[in-house]
PDB file of N, CA and C in Angstrom:
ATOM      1  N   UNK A   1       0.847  -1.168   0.000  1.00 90.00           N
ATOM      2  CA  UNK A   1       0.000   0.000   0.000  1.00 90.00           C
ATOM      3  C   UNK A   1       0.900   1.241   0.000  1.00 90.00           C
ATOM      4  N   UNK A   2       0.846   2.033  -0.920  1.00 95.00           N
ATOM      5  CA  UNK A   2       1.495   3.353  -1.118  1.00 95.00           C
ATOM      6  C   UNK A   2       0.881   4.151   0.154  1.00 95.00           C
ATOM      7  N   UNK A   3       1.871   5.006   0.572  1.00 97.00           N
ATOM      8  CA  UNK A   3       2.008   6.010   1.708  1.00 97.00           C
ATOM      9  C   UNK A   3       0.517   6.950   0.805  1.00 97.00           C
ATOM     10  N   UNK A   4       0.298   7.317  -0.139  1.00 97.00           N
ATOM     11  CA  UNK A   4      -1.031   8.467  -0.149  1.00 97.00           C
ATOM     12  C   UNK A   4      -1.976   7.414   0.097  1.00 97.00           C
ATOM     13  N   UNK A   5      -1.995   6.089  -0.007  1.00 97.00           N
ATOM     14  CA  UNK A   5      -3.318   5.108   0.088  1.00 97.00           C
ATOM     15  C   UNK A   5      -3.297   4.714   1.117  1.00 97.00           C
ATOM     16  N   UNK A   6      -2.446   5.116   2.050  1.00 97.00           N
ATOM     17  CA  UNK A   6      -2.885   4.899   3.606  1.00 97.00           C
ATOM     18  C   UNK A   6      -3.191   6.084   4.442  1.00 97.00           C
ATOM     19  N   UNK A   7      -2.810   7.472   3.684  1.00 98.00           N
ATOM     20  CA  UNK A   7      -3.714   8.824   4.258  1.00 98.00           C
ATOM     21  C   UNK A   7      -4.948   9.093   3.715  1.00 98.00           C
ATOM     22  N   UNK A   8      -5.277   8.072   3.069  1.00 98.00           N
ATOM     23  CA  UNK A   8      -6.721   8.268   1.970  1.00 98.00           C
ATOM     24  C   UNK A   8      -7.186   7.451   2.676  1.00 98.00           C
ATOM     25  N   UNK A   9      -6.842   6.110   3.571  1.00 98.00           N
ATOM     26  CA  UNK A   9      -7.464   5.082   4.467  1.00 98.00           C
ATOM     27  C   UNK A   9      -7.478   5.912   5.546  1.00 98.00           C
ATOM     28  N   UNK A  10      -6.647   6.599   6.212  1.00 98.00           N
ATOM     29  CA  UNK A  10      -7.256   6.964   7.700  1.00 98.00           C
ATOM     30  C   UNK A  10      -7.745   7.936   7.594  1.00 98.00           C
ATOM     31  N   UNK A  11      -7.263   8.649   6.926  1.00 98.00           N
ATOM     32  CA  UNK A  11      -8.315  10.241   6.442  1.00 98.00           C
ATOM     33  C   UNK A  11     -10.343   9.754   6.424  1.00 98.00           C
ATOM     34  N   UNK A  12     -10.486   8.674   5.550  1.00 98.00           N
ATOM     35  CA  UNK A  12     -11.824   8.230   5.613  1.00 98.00           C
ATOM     36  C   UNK A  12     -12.409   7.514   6.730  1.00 98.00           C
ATOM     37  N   UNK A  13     -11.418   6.806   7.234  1.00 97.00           N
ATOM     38  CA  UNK A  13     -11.943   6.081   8.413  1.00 97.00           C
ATOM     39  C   UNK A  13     -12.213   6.920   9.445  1.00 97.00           C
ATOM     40  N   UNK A  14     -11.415   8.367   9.533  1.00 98.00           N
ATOM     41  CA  UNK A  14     -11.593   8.990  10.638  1.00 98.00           C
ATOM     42  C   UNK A  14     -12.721  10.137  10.531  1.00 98.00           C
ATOM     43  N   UNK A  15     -13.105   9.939   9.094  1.00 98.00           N
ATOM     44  CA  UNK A  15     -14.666  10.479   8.879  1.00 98.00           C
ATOM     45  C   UNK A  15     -14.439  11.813   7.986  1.00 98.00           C
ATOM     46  N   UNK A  16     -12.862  12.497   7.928  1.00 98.00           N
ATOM     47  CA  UNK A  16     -12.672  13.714   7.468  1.00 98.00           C
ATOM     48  C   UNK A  16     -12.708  13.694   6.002  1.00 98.00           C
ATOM     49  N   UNK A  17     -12.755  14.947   5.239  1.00 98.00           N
ATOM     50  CA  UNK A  17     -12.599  15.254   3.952  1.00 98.00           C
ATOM     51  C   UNK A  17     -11.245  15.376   3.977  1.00 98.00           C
ATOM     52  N   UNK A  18     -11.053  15.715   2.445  1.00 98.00           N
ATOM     53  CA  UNK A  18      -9.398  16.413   2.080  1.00 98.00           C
ATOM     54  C   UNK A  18      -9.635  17.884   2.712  1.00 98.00           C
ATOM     55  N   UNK A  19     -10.672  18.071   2.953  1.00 98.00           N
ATOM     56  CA  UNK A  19     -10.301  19.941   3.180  1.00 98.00           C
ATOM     57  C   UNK A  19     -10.312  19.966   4.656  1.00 98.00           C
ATOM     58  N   UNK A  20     -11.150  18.821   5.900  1.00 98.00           N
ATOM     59  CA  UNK A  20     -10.899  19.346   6.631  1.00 98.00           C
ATOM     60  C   UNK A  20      -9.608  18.421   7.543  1.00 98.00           C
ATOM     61  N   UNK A  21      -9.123  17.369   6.816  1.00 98.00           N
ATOM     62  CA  UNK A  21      -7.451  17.100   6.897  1.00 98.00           C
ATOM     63  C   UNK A  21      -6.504  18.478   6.870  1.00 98.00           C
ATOM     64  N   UNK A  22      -6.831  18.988   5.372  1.00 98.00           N
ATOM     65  CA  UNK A  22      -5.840  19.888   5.164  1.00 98.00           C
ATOM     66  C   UNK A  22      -6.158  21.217   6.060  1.00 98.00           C
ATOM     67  N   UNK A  23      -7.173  21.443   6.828  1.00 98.00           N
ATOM     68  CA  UNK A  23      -7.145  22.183   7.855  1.00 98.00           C
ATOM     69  C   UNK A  23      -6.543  21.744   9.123  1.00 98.00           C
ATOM     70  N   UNK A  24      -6.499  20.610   9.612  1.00 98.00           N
ATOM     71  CA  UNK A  24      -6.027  19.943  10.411  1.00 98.00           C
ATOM     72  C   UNK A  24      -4.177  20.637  10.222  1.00 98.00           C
ATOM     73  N   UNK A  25      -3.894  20.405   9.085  1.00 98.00           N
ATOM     74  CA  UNK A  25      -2.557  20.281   8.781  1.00 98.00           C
ATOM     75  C   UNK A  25      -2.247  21.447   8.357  1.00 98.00           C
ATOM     76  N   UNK A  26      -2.919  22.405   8.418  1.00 98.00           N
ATOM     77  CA  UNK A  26      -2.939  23.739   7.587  1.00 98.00           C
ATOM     78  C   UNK A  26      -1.896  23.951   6.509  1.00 98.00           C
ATOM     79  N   UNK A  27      -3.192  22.736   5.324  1.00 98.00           N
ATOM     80  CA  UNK A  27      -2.635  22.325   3.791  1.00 98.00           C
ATOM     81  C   UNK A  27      -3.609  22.775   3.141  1.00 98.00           C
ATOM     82  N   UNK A  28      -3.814  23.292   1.518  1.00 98.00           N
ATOM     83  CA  UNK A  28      -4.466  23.326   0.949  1.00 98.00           C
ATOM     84  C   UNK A  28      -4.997  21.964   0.496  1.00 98.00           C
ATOM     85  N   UNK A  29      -6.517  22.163   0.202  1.00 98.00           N
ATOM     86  CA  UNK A  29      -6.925  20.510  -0.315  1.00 98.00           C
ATOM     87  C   UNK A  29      -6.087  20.113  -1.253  1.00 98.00           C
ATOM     88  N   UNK A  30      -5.988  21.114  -2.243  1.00 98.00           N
ATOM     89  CA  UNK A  30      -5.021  20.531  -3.300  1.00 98.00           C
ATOM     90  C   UNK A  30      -3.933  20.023  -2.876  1.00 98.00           C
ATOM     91  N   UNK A  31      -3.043  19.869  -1.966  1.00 98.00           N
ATOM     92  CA  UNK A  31      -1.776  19.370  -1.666  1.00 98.00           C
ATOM     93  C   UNK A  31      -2.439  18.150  -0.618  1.00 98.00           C
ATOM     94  N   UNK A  32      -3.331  17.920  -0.078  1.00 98.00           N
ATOM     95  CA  UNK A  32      -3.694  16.730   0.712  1.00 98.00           C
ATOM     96  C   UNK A  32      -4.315  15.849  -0.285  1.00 98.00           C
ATOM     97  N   UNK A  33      -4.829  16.266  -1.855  1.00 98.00           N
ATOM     98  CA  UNK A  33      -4.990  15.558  -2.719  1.00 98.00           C
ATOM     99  C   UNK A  33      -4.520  14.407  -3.644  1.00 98.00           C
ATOM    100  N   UNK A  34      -2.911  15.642  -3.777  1.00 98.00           N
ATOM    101  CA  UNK A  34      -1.594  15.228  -4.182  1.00 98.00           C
ATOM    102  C   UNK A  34      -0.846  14.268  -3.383  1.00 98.00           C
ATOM    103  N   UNK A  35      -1.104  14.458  -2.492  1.00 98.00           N
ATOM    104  CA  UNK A  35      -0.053  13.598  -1.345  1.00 98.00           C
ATOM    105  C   UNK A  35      -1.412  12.161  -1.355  1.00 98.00           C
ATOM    106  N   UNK A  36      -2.224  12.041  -1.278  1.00 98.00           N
ATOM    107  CA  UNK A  36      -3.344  11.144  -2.074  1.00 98.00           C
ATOM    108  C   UNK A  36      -2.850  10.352  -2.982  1.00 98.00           C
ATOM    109  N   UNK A  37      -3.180  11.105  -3.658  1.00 97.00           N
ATOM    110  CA  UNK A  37      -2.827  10.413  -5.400  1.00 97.00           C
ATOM    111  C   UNK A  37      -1.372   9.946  -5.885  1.00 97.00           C
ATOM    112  N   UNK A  38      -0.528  10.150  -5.176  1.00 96.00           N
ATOM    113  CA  UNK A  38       1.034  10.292  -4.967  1.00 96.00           C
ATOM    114  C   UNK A  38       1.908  10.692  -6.269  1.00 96.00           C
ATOM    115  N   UNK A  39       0.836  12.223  -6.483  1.00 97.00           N
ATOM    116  CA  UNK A  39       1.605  12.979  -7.151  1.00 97.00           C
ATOM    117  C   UNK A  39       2.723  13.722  -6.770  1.00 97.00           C
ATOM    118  N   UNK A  40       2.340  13.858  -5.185  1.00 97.00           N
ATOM    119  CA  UNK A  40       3.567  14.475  -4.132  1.00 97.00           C
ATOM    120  C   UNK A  40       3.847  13.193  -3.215  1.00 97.00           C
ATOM    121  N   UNK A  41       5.034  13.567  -2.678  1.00 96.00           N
ATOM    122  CA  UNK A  41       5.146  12.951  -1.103  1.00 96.00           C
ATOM    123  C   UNK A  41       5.129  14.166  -0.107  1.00 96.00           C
ATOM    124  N   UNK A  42       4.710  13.618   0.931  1.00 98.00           N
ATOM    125  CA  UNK A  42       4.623  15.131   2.258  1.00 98.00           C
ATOM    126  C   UNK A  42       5.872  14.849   2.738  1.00 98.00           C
ATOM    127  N   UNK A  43       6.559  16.319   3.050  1.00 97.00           N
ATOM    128  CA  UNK A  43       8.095  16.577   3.729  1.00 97.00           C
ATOM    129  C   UNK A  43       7.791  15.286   5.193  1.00 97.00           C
ATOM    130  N   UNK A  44       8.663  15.072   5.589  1.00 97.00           N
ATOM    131  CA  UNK A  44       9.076  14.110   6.856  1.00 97.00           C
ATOM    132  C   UNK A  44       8.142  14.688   8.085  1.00 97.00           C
ATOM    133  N   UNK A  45       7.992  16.570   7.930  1.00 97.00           N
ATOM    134  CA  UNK A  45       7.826  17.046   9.044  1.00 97.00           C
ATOM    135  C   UNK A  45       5.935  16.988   8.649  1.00 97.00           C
ATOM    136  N   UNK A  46       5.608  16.709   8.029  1.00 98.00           N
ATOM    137  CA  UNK A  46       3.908  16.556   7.282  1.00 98.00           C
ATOM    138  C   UNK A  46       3.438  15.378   7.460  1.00 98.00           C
ATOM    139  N   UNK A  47       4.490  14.325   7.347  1.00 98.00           N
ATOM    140  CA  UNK A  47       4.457  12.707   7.818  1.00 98.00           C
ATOM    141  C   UNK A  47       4.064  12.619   9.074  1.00 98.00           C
ATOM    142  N   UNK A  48       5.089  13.328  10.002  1.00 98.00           N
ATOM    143  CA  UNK A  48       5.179  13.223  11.682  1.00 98.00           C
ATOM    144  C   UNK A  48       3.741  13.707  11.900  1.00 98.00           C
ATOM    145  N   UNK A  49       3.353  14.724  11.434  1.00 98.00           N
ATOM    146  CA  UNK A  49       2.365  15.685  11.693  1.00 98.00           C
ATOM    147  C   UNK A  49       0.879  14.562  11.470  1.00 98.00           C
ATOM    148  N   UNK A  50       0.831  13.886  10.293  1.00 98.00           N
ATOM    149  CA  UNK A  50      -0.517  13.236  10.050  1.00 98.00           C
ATOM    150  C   UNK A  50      -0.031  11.839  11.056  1.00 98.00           C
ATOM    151  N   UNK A  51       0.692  11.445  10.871  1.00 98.00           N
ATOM    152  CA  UNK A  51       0.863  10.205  12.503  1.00 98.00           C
ATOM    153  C   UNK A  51       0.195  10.244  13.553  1.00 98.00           C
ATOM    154  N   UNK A  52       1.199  11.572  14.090  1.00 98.00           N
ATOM    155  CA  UNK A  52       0.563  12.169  15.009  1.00 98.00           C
ATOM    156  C   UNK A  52      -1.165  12.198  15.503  1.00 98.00           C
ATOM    157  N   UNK A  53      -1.375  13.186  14.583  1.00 98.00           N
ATOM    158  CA  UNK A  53      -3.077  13.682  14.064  1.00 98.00           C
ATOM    159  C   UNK A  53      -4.302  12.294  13.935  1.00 98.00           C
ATOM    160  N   UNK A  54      -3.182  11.241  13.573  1.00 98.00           N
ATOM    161  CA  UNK A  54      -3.972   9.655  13.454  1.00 98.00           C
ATOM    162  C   UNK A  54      -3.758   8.803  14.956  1.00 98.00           C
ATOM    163  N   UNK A  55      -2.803   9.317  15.326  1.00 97.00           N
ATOM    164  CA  UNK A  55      -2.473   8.145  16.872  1.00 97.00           C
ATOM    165  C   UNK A  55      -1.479   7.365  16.228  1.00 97.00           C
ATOM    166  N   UNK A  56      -1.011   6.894  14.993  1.00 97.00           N
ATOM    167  CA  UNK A  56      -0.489   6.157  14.708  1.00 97.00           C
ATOM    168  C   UNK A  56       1.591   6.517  14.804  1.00 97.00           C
ATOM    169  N   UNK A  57       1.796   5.621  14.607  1.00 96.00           N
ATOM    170  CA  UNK A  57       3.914   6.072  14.273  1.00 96.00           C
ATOM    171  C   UNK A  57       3.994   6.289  12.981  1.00 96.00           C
ATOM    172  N   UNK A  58       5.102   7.393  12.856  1.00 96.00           N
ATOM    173  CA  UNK A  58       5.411   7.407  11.389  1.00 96.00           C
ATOM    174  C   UNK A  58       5.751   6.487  10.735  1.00 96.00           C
ATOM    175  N   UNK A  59       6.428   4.944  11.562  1.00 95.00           N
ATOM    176  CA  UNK A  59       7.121   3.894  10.856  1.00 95.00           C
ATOM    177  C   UNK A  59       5.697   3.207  10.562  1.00 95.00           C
ATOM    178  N   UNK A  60       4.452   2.952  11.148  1.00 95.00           N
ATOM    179  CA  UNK A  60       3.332   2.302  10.471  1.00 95.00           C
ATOM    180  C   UNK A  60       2.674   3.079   9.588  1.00 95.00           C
ATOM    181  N   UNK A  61       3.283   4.529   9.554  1.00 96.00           N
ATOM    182  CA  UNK A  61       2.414   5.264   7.872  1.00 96.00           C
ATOM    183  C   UNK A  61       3.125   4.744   7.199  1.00 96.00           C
ATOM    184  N   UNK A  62       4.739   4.586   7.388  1.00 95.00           N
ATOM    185  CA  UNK A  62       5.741   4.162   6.456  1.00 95.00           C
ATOM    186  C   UNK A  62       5.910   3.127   5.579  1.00 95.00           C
ATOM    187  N   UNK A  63       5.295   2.313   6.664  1.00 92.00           N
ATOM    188  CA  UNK A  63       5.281   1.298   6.209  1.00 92.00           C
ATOM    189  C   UNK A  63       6.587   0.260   6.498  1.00 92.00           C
ATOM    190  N   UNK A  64       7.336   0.716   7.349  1.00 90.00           N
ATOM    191  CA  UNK A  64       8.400   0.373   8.131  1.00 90.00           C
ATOM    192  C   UNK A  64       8.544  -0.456   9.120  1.00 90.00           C
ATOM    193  N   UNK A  65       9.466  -1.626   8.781  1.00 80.00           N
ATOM    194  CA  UNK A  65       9.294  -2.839   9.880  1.00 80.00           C
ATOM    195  C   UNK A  65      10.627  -3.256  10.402  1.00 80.00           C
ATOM    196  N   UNK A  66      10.582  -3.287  11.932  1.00 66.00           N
ATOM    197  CA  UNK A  66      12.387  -3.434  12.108  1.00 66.00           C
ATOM    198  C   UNK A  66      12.228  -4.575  11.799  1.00 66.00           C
ATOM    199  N   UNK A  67      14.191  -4.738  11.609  1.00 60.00           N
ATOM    200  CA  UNK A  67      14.745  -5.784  11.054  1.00 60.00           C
ATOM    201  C   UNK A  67      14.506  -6.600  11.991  1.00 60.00           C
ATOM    202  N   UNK A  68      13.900  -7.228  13.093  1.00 66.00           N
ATOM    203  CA  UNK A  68      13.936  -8.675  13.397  1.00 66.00           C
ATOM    204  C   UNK A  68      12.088  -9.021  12.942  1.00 66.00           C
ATOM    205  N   UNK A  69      11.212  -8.316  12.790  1.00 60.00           N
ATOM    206  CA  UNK A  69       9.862  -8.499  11.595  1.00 60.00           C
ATOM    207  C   UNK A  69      10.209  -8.997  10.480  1.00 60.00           C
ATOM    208  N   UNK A  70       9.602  -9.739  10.314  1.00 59.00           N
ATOM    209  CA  UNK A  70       9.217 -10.508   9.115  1.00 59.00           C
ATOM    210  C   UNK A  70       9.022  -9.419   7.974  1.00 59.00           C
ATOM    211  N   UNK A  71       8.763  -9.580   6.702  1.00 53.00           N
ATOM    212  CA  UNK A  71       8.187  -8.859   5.854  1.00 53.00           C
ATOM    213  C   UNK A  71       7.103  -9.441   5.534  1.00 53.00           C
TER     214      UNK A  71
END
């Protein structure tokens, strides 16, 4: 699962639009769109920020598994 298809999964699960994410994050929709569609990636510090904003770690937006996990 691409990093915008897992802010497009918690973004919906958590009931919000792109606009009021990108208020959350004080982003334009258009750039919470992009980072969506993975026309963009969000800077590291936009990553931390939607983690955060979800409860989740940046290494499970990441998609990041230490090395003694399995893949």
């Amino acid at each position: 699962m691409t990093l915008g298809t897992k802010i497009r999964k918690l973004r919906n699960e958590a009931g919000l639009t792109q606009t009021e994410l990108g208020e959350k994050l004080c982003l334009p929709t258009s750039v919470v769109s992009s980072y969506e569609t993975g026309y963009r990636t969000p800077p590291l510090k936009v990553v931390a920020e939607i983690a955060y904003l979800f409860g989740i770690s940046t290494d499970r937006l990441l998609g990041v598994k230490a090395a003694h996990e399995t893949l």
